[in-house]
């Protein structure tokens, strides 16, 4: 869908935002100051700052969450895996300083429902691409995901929100790989 939408545009440069994202005033000014007609870059990535549990998240491996959002459509293509599409660039890219503001989840139930949906999509995508789950993937990977986000990426400094993110992201890793294990071992019961 993202590639189709990009192909429909008339300008050489595109700025892609999801429905729950906003350009901060500072980022707007930074983009407007660029000389895109003479740019040596094919794409610009910018930090994405997430708003969750009524606060801006500064750690927890959620910030800085660099994303390519400004790009030359003739030198970039959409890729990635479901549901995480992303702009792929072969040429030069540079980082901008100011934030995309991402109003990510309305509440914990929304977070859980989204992660449940995404873990199913990712498991199915991995299976189609011949990736298989090993026991280590749904045992040690979730533990590492929690420790990495909470301690290494300082989720602890984000308070309850950081703890919640670390637990939920760890659970999402578990769900992704246990669902892949379920698919590859034909443990799913399909209902009509």
mmCIF file of N, CA and C in Angstrom, residues 25-129:
data_model
loop_
_atom_site.group_PDB
_atom_site.id
_atom_site.type_symbol
_atom_site.label_atom_id
_atom_site.label_comp_id
_atom_site.label_asym_id
_atom_site.label_seq_id
_atom_site.Cartn_x
_atom_site.Cartn_y
_atom_site.Cartn_z
ATOM 1 N N UNK A 25 6.852 21.097 15.067
ATOM 2 C CA UNK A 25 7.169 22.395 14.447
ATOM 3 C C UNK A 25 8.659 22.540 14.112
ATOM 4 N N UNK A 26 9.512 22.022 14.986
ATOM 5 C CA UNK A 26 10.960 22.107 14.747
ATOM 6 C C UNK A 26 11.370 21.272 13.538
ATOM 7 N N UNK A 27 10.773 20.083 13.393
ATOM 8 C CA UNK A 27 11.079 19.243 12.234
ATOM 9 C C UNK A 27 10.568 19.899 10.958
ATOM 10 N N UNK A 28 9.382 20.495 11.009
ATOM 11 C CA UNK A 28 8.845 21.218 9.848
ATOM 12 C C UNK A 28 9.842 22.268 9.368
ATOM 13 N N UNK A 29 10.343 23.064 10.309
ATOM 14 C CA UNK A 29 11.301 24.116 9.949
ATOM 15 C C UNK A 29 12.591 23.533 9.390
ATOM 16 N N UNK A 30 13.043 22.417 9.971
ATOM 17 C CA UNK A 30 14.270 21.774 9.495
ATOM 18 C C UNK A 30 14.093 21.250 8.070
ATOM 19 N N UNK A 31 12.941 20.669 7.791
ATOM 20 C CA UNK A 31 12.665 20.160 6.439
ATOM 21 C C UNK A 31 12.575 21.308 5.439
ATOM 22 N N UNK A 32 11.879 22.373 5.813
ATOM 23 C CA UNK A 32 11.724 23.506 4.905
ATOM 24 C C UNK A 32 13.060 24.187 4.605
ATOM 25 N N UNK A 33 14.015 24.065 5.502
ATOM 26 C CA UNK A 33 15.335 24.671 5.297
ATOM 27 C C UNK A 33 16.222 23.846 4.364
ATOM 28 N N UNK A 34 15.820 22.598 4.071
ATOM 29 C CA UNK A 34 16.623 21.750 3.178
ATOM 30 C C UNK A 34 16.503 22.234 1.736
ATOM 31 N N UNK A 35 17.588 22.120 0.998
ATOM 32 C CA UNK A 35 17.575 22.418 -0.436
ATOM 33 C C UNK A 35 17.464 21.086 -1.174
ATOM 34 N N UNK A 36 16.248 20.573 -1.290
ATOM 35 C CA UNK A 36 16.046 19.241 -1.853
ATOM 36 C C UNK A 36 16.395 19.164 -3.332
ATOM 37 N N UNK A 37 16.271 20.267 -4.047
ATOM 38 C CA UNK A 37 16.597 20.255 -5.481
ATOM 39 C C UNK A 37 18.082 19.991 -5.718
ATOM 40 N N UNK A 38 18.918 20.382 -4.781
ATOM 41 C CA UNK A 38 20.362 20.191 -4.927
ATOM 42 C C UNK A 38 20.931 19.229 -3.899
ATOM 43 N N UNK A 39 20.083 18.448 -3.264
ATOM 44 C CA UNK A 39 20.532 17.539 -2.207
ATOM 45 C C UNK A 39 21.369 16.405 -2.775
ATOM 46 N N UNK A 40 22.421 16.044 -2.056
ATOM 47 C CA UNK A 40 23.239 14.891 -2.434
ATOM 48 C C UNK A 40 22.699 13.613 -1.787
ATOM 49 N N UNK A 41 21.654 13.761 -1.006
ATOM 50 C CA UNK A 41 21.039 12.619 -0.321
ATOM 51 C C UNK A 41 19.852 12.086 -1.109
ATOM 52 N N UNK A 42 19.593 10.809 -0.892
ATOM 53 C CA UNK A 42 18.404 10.185 -1.470
ATOM 54 C C UNK A 42 17.284 10.079 -0.447
ATOM 55 N N UNK A 43 17.659 10.200 0.830
ATOM 56 C CA UNK A 43 16.651 10.059 1.887
ATOM 57 C C UNK A 43 17.141 10.720 3.166
ATOM 58 N N UNK A 44 16.176 11.094 3.981
ATOM 59 C CA UNK A 44 16.454 11.651 5.305
ATOM 60 C C UNK A 44 15.674 10.852 6.337
ATOM 61 N N UNK A 45 16.390 10.468 7.380
ATOM 62 C CA UNK A 45 15.703 9.800 8.475
ATOM 63 C C UNK A 45 15.628 10.751 9.664
ATOM 64 N N UNK A 46 14.606 10.552 10.465
ATOM 65 C CA UNK A 46 14.367 11.451 11.580
ATOM 66 C C UNK A 46 13.956 10.647 12.800
ATOM 67 N N UNK A 47 14.281 11.159 13.990
ATOM 68 C CA UNK A 47 13.888 10.427 15.198
ATOM 69 C C UNK A 47 12.386 10.513 15.411
ATOM 70 N N UNK A 48 11.819 9.406 15.845
ATOM 71 C CA UNK A 48 10.391 9.362 16.139
ATOM 72 C C UNK A 48 10.237 9.225 17.651
ATOM 73 N N UNK A 49 9.487 10.155 18.243
ATOM 74 C CA UNK A 49 9.271 10.152 19.694
ATOM 75 C C UNK A 49 7.839 9.704 19.968
ATOM 76 N N UNK A 50 7.708 8.695 20.834
ATOM 77 C CA UNK A 50 6.414 8.080 21.118
ATOM 78 C C UNK A 50 5.770 8.668 22.372
ATOM 79 N N UNK A 51 4.457 8.884 22.296
ATOM 80 C CA UNK A 51 3.657 9.345 23.429
ATOM 81 C C UNK A 51 2.854 8.154 23.939
ATOM 82 N N UNK A 52 3.101 7.767 25.181
ATOM 83 C CA UNK A 52 2.472 6.571 25.737
ATOM 84 C C UNK A 52 2.238 6.757 27.227
ATOM 85 N N UNK A 53 1.097 6.339 27.705
ATOM 86 C CA UNK A 53 0.704 6.490 29.107
ATOM 87 C C UNK A 53 0.854 7.940 29.561
ATOM 88 N N UNK A 54 0.405 8.839 28.718
ATOM 89 C CA UNK A 54 0.377 10.281 28.998
ATOM 90 C C UNK A 54 1.752 10.899 29.216
ATOM 91 N N UNK A 55 2.780 10.327 28.559
ATOM 92 C CA UNK A 55 4.116 10.924 28.646
ATOM 93 C C UNK A 55 4.908 10.628 27.376
ATOM 94 N N UNK A 56 5.889 11.471 27.115
ATOM 95 C CA UNK A 56 6.815 11.238 26.020
ATOM 96 C C UNK A 56 7.871 10.251 26.507
ATOM 97 N N UNK A 57 8.115 9.224 25.706
ATOM 98 C CA UNK A 57 9.071 8.187 26.079
ATOM 99 C C UNK A 57 10.458 8.596 25.567
ATOM 100 N N UNK A 58 11.425 8.612 26.474
ATOM 101 C CA UNK A 58 12.776 9.050 26.135
ATOM 102 C C UNK A 58 13.786 7.913 26.053
ATOM 103 N N UNK A 59 13.366 6.702 26.423
ATOM 104 C CA UNK A 59 14.276 5.549 26.464
ATOM 105 C C UNK A 59 13.532 4.304 25.992
ATOM 106 N N UNK A 60 13.762 3.177 26.666
ATOM 107 C CA UNK A 60 13.025 1.915 26.446
ATOM 108 C C UNK A 60 13.175 1.351 25.036
ATOM 109 N N UNK A 61 14.203 1.765 24.299
ATOM 110 C CA UNK A 61 14.426 1.380 22.899
ATOM 111 C C UNK A 61 13.319 1.912 21.992
ATOM 112 N N UNK A 62 12.554 2.872 22.501
ATOM 113 C CA UNK A 62 11.547 3.553 21.692
ATOM 114 C C UNK A 62 12.034 4.917 21.234
ATOM 115 N N UNK A 63 13.105 5.407 21.796
ATOM 116 C CA UNK A 63 13.646 6.694 21.363
ATOM 117 C C UNK A 63 15.164 6.673 21.483
ATOM 118 N N UNK A 64 15.893 7.172 20.493
ATOM 119 C CA UNK A 64 15.351 7.653 19.223
ATOM 120 C C UNK A 64 15.028 6.474 18.306
ATOM 121 N N UNK A 65 13.894 6.530 17.695
ATOM 122 C CA UNK A 65 13.410 5.482 16.795
ATOM 123 C C UNK A 65 13.487 6.057 15.383
ATOM 124 N N UNK A 66 14.686 6.018 14.804
ATOM 125 C CA UNK A 66 14.900 6.662 13.502
ATOM 126 C C UNK A 66 14.134 5.974 12.389
ATOM 127 N N UNK A 67 13.438 6.768 11.587
ATOM 128 C CA UNK A 67 12.684 6.285 10.442
ATOM 129 C C UNK A 67 12.953 7.174 9.241
ATOM 130 N N UNK A 68 13.119 6.552 8.080
ATOM 131 C CA UNK A 68 13.200 7.327 6.840
ATOM 132 C C UNK A 68 11.780 7.740 6.490
ATOM 133 N N UNK A 69 11.563 9.039 6.406
ATOM 134 C CA UNK A 69 10.233 9.555 6.098
ATOM 135 C C UNK A 69 10.251 10.554 4.937
ATOM 136 N N UNK A 70 11.409 11.100 4.639
ATOM 137 C CA UNK A 70 11.560 12.047 3.534
ATOM 138 C C UNK A 70 12.529 11.410 2.549
ATOM 139 N N UNK A 71 12.059 11.185 1.305
ATOM 140 C CA UNK A 71 12.897 10.415 0.377
ATOM 141 C C UNK A 71 12.560 10.734 -1.071
ATOM 142 N N UNK A 72 13.554 10.483 -1.931
ATOM 143 C CA UNK A 72 13.358 10.585 -3.380
ATOM 144 C C UNK A 72 12.703 9.295 -3.845
ATOM 145 N N UNK A 73 11.551 9.419 -4.458
ATOM 146 C CA UNK A 73 10.817 8.204 -4.804
ATOM 147 C C UNK A 73 11.448 7.439 -5.968
ATOM 148 N N UNK A 74 12.319 8.088 -6.747
ATOM 149 C CA UNK A 74 12.972 7.372 -7.839
ATOM 150 C C UNK A 74 14.194 6.581 -7.367
ATOM 151 N N UNK A 75 14.649 6.819 -6.136
ATOM 152 C CA UNK A 75 15.838 6.130 -5.629
ATOM 153 C C UNK A 75 15.571 5.302 -4.379
ATOM 154 N N UNK A 76 14.318 5.232 -3.990
ATOM 155 C CA UNK A 76 13.946 4.482 -2.785
ATOM 156 C C UNK A 76 12.711 3.630 -3.079
ATOM 157 N N UNK A 77 12.597 2.527 -2.382
ATOM 158 C CA UNK A 77 11.446 1.632 -2.510
ATOM 159 C C UNK A 77 11.023 1.175 -1.122
ATOM 160 N N UNK A 78 9.756 0.827 -1.017
ATOM 161 C CA UNK A 78 9.253 0.277 0.231
ATOM 162 C C UNK A 78 9.595 -1.201 0.302
ATOM 163 N N UNK A 79 9.962 -1.650 1.506
ATOM 164 C CA UNK A 79 10.301 -3.053 1.743
ATOM 165 C C UNK A 79 10.012 -3.394 3.191
ATOM 166 N N UNK A 80 10.757 -4.352 3.732
ATOM 167 C CA UNK A 80 10.535 -4.788 5.103
ATOM 168 C C UNK A 80 9.652 -6.019 5.114
ATOM 169 N N UNK A 81 9.109 -6.315 6.283
ATOM 170 C CA UNK A 81 8.220 -7.465 6.417
ATOM 171 C C UNK A 81 6.982 -7.053 7.196
ATOM 172 N N UNK A 82 5.915 -7.791 6.972
ATOM 173 C CA UNK A 82 4.633 -7.458 7.601
ATOM 174 C C UNK A 82 4.768 -7.532 9.120
ATOM 175 N N UNK A 83 4.233 -6.570 9.828
ATOM 176 C CA UNK A 83 3.545 -5.367 9.376
ATOM 177 C C UNK A 83 4.468 -4.154 9.343
ATOM 178 N N UNK A 84 5.769 -4.407 9.385
ATOM 179 C CA UNK A 84 6.729 -3.309 9.529
ATOM 180 C C UNK A 84 7.355 -2.938 8.192
ATOM 181 N N UNK A 85 6.601 -2.232 7.370
ATOM 182 C CA UNK A 85 7.165 -1.774 6.113
ATOM 183 C C UNK A 85 8.089 -0.596 6.397
ATOM 184 N N UNK A 86 9.073 -0.432 5.528
ATOM 185 C CA UNK A 86 10.026 0.658 5.697
ATOM 186 C C UNK A 86 10.620 1.040 4.354
ATOM 187 N N UNK A 87 11.114 2.249 4.292
ATOM 188 C CA UNK A 87 11.746 2.741 3.071
ATOM 189 C C UNK A 87 13.156 2.166 2.986
ATOM 190 N N UNK A 88 13.463 1.570 1.854
ATOM 191 C CA UNK A 88 14.794 1.032 1.587
ATOM 192 C C UNK A 88 15.510 1.986 0.644
ATOM 193 N N UNK A 89 16.714 2.363 1.008
ATOM 194 C CA UNK A 89 17.485 3.295 0.196
ATOM 195 C C UNK A 89 18.864 2.692 -0.056
ATOM 196 N N UNK A 90 19.311 2.737 -1.299
ATOM 197 C CA UNK A 90 20.632 2.219 -1.639
ATOM 198 C C UNK A 90 21.679 3.318 -1.590
ATOM 199 N N UNK A 91 21.239 4.543 -1.787
ATOM 200 C CA UNK A 91 22.162 5.670 -1.842
ATOM 201 C C UNK A 91 22.414 6.285 -0.475
ATOM 202 N N UNK A 92 22.735 7.547 -0.501
ATOM 203 C CA UNK A 92 23.114 8.265 0.704
ATOM 204 C C UNK A 92 21.883 8.735 1.481
ATOM 205 N N UNK A 93 21.979 8.640 2.797
ATOM 206 C CA UNK A 93 20.929 9.171 3.659
ATOM 207 C C UNK A 93 21.591 9.955 4.785
ATOM 208 N N UNK A 94 20.834 10.898 5.317
ATOM 209 C CA UNK A 94 21.315 11.691 6.442
ATOM 210 C C UNK A 94 20.229 11.744 7.502
ATOM 211 N N UNK A 95 20.666 12.018 8.727
ATOM 212 C CA UNK A 95 19.731 12.130 9.844
ATOM 213 C C UNK A 95 19.375 13.584 10.081
ATOM 214 N N UNK A 96 18.088 13.809 10.296
ATOM 215 C CA UNK A 96 17.631 15.116 10.740
ATOM 216 C C UNK A 96 17.587 15.103 12.264
ATOM 217 N N UNK A 97 17.565 16.286 12.882
ATOM 218 C CA UNK A 97 17.682 16.388 14.330
ATOM 219 C C UNK A 97 16.362 16.345 15.071
ATOM 220 N N UNK A 98 15.307 16.807 14.452
ATOM 221 C CA UNK A 98 14.055 17.003 15.183
ATOM 222 C C UNK A 98 13.065 15.869 14.956
ATOM 223 N N UNK A 99 12.074 15.797 15.834
ATOM 224 C CA UNK A 99 11.235 14.610 15.984
ATOM 225 C C UNK A 99 9.972 14.582 15.138
ATOM 226 N N UNK A 100 9.629 13.345 14.748
ATOM 227 C CA UNK A 100 8.262 12.997 14.375
ATOM 228 C C UNK A 100 7.593 12.651 15.707
ATOM 229 N N UNK A 101 6.395 13.138 15.915
ATOM 230 C CA UNK A 101 5.653 12.845 17.140
ATOM 231 C C UNK A 101 4.676 11.708 16.855
ATOM 232 N N UNK A 102 4.807 10.639 17.615
ATOM 233 C CA UNK A 102 4.014 9.440 17.368
ATOM 234 C C UNK A 102 3.107 9.170 18.563
ATOM 235 N N UNK A 103 1.806 9.286 18.337
ATOM 236 C CA UNK A 103 0.808 9.001 19.369
ATOM 237 C C UNK A 103 0.422 7.532 19.211
ATOM 238 N N UNK A 104 1.213 6.685 19.854
ATOM 239 C CA UNK A 104 1.285 5.273 19.488
ATOM 240 C C UNK A 104 0.096 4.419 19.929
ATOM 241 N N UNK A 105 -0.193 4.341 21.202
ATOM 242 C CA UNK A 105 -1.287 3.505 21.694
ATOM 243 C C UNK A 105 -2.165 4.326 22.620
ATOM 244 N N UNK A 106 -3.473 4.165 22.496
ATOM 245 C CA UNK A 106 -4.387 4.941 23.333
ATOM 246 C C UNK A 106 -4.419 4.431 24.765
ATOM 247 N N UNK A 107 -4.187 3.130 24.953
ATOM 248 C CA UNK A 107 -4.178 2.552 26.297
ATOM 249 C C UNK A 107 -3.510 1.174 26.236
ATOM 250 N N UNK A 108 -3.470 0.486 27.375
ATOM 251 C CA UNK A 108 -2.809 -0.822 27.446
ATOM 252 C C UNK A 108 -3.534 -1.852 26.568
ATOM 253 N N UNK A 109 -4.860 -1.815 26.565
ATOM 254 C CA UNK A 109 -5.617 -2.769 25.741
ATOM 255 C C UNK A 109 -5.285 -2.591 24.256
ATOM 256 N N UNK A 110 -5.155 -1.346 23.822
ATOM 257 C CA UNK A 110 -4.783 -1.061 22.429
ATOM 258 C C UNK A 110 -3.382 -1.590 22.134
ATOM 259 N N UNK A 111 -2.453 -1.382 23.069
ATOM 260 C CA UNK A 111 -1.083 -1.891 22.944
ATOM 261 C C UNK A 111 -1.112 -3.415 22.793
ATOM 262 N N UNK A 112 -1.832 -4.094 23.690
ATOM 263 C CA UNK A 112 -1.885 -5.559 23.676
ATOM 264 C C UNK A 112 -2.528 -6.085 22.394
ATOM 265 N N UNK A 113 -3.631 -5.466 21.977
ATOM 266 C CA UNK A 113 -4.324 -5.912 20.767
ATOM 267 C C UNK A 113 -3.444 -5.733 19.530
ATOM 268 N N UNK A 114 -2.750 -4.608 19.469
ATOM 269 C CA UNK A 114 -1.869 -4.347 18.322
ATOM 270 C C UNK A 114 -0.729 -5.347 18.286
ATOM 271 N N UNK A 115 -0.107 -5.588 19.426
ATOM 272 C CA UNK A 115 1.006 -6.543 19.474
ATOM 273 C C UNK A 115 0.534 -7.956 19.136
ATOM 274 N N UNK A 116 -0.668 -8.315 19.566
ATOM 275 C CA UNK A 116 -1.206 -9.627 19.228
ATOM 276 C C UNK A 116 -1.395 -9.752 17.719
ATOM 277 N N UNK A 117 -1.964 -8.736 17.113
ATOM 278 C CA UNK A 117 -2.175 -8.730 15.662
ATOM 279 C C UNK A 117 -0.834 -8.759 14.916
ATOM 280 N N UNK A 118 0.093 -7.895 15.333
ATOM 281 C CA UNK A 118 1.389 -7.827 14.654
ATOM 282 C C UNK A 118 2.185 -9.122 14.805
ATOM 283 N N UNK A 119 2.099 -9.764 15.968
ATOM 284 C CA UNK A 119 2.845 -11.006 16.153
ATOM 285 C C UNK A 119 2.322 -12.091 15.213
ATOM 286 N N UNK A 120 1.023 -12.108 14.953
ATOM 287 C CA UNK A 120 0.459 -13.071 13.997
ATOM 288 C C UNK A 120 0.946 -12.775 12.582
ATOM 289 N N UNK A 121 0.893 -11.506 12.184
ATOM 290 C CA UNK A 121 1.351 -11.127 10.843
ATOM 291 C C UNK A 121 2.830 -11.454 10.643
ATOM 292 N N UNK A 122 3.641 -11.153 11.644
ATOM 293 C CA UNK A 122 5.081 -11.411 11.539
ATOM 294 C C UNK A 122 5.370 -12.904 11.503
ATOM 295 N N UNK A 123 4.684 -13.674 12.332
ATOM 296 C CA UNK A 123 4.885 -15.127 12.328
ATOM 297 C C UNK A 123 4.547 -15.710 10.955
ATOM 298 N N UNK A 124 3.443 -15.279 10.388
ATOM 299 C CA UNK A 124 3.045 -15.764 9.067
ATOM 300 C C UNK A 124 4.043 -15.345 7.992
ATOM 301 N N UNK A 125 4.529 -14.106 8.072
ATOM 302 C CA UNK A 125 5.521 -13.616 7.121
ATOM 303 C C UNK A 125 6.822 -14.406 7.244
ATOM 304 N N UNK A 126 7.268 -14.639 8.477
ATOM 305 C CA UNK A 126 8.493 -15.431 8.687
ATOM 306 C C UNK A 126 8.332 -16.845 8.117
ATOM 307 N N UNK A 127 7.174 -17.452 8.346
ATOM 308 C CA UNK A 127 6.948 -18.809 7.844
ATOM 309 C C UNK A 127 7.009 -18.839 6.318
ATOM 310 N N UNK A 128 6.366 -17.860 5.680
ATOM 311 C CA UNK A 128 6.388 -17.786 4.212
ATOM 312 C C UNK A 128 7.800 -17.595 3.676
ATOM 313 N N UNK A 129 8.654 -16.960 4.470
ATOM 314 C CA UNK A 129 10.036 -16.707 4.053
ATOM 315 C C UNK A 129 11.014 -17.727 4.626
#
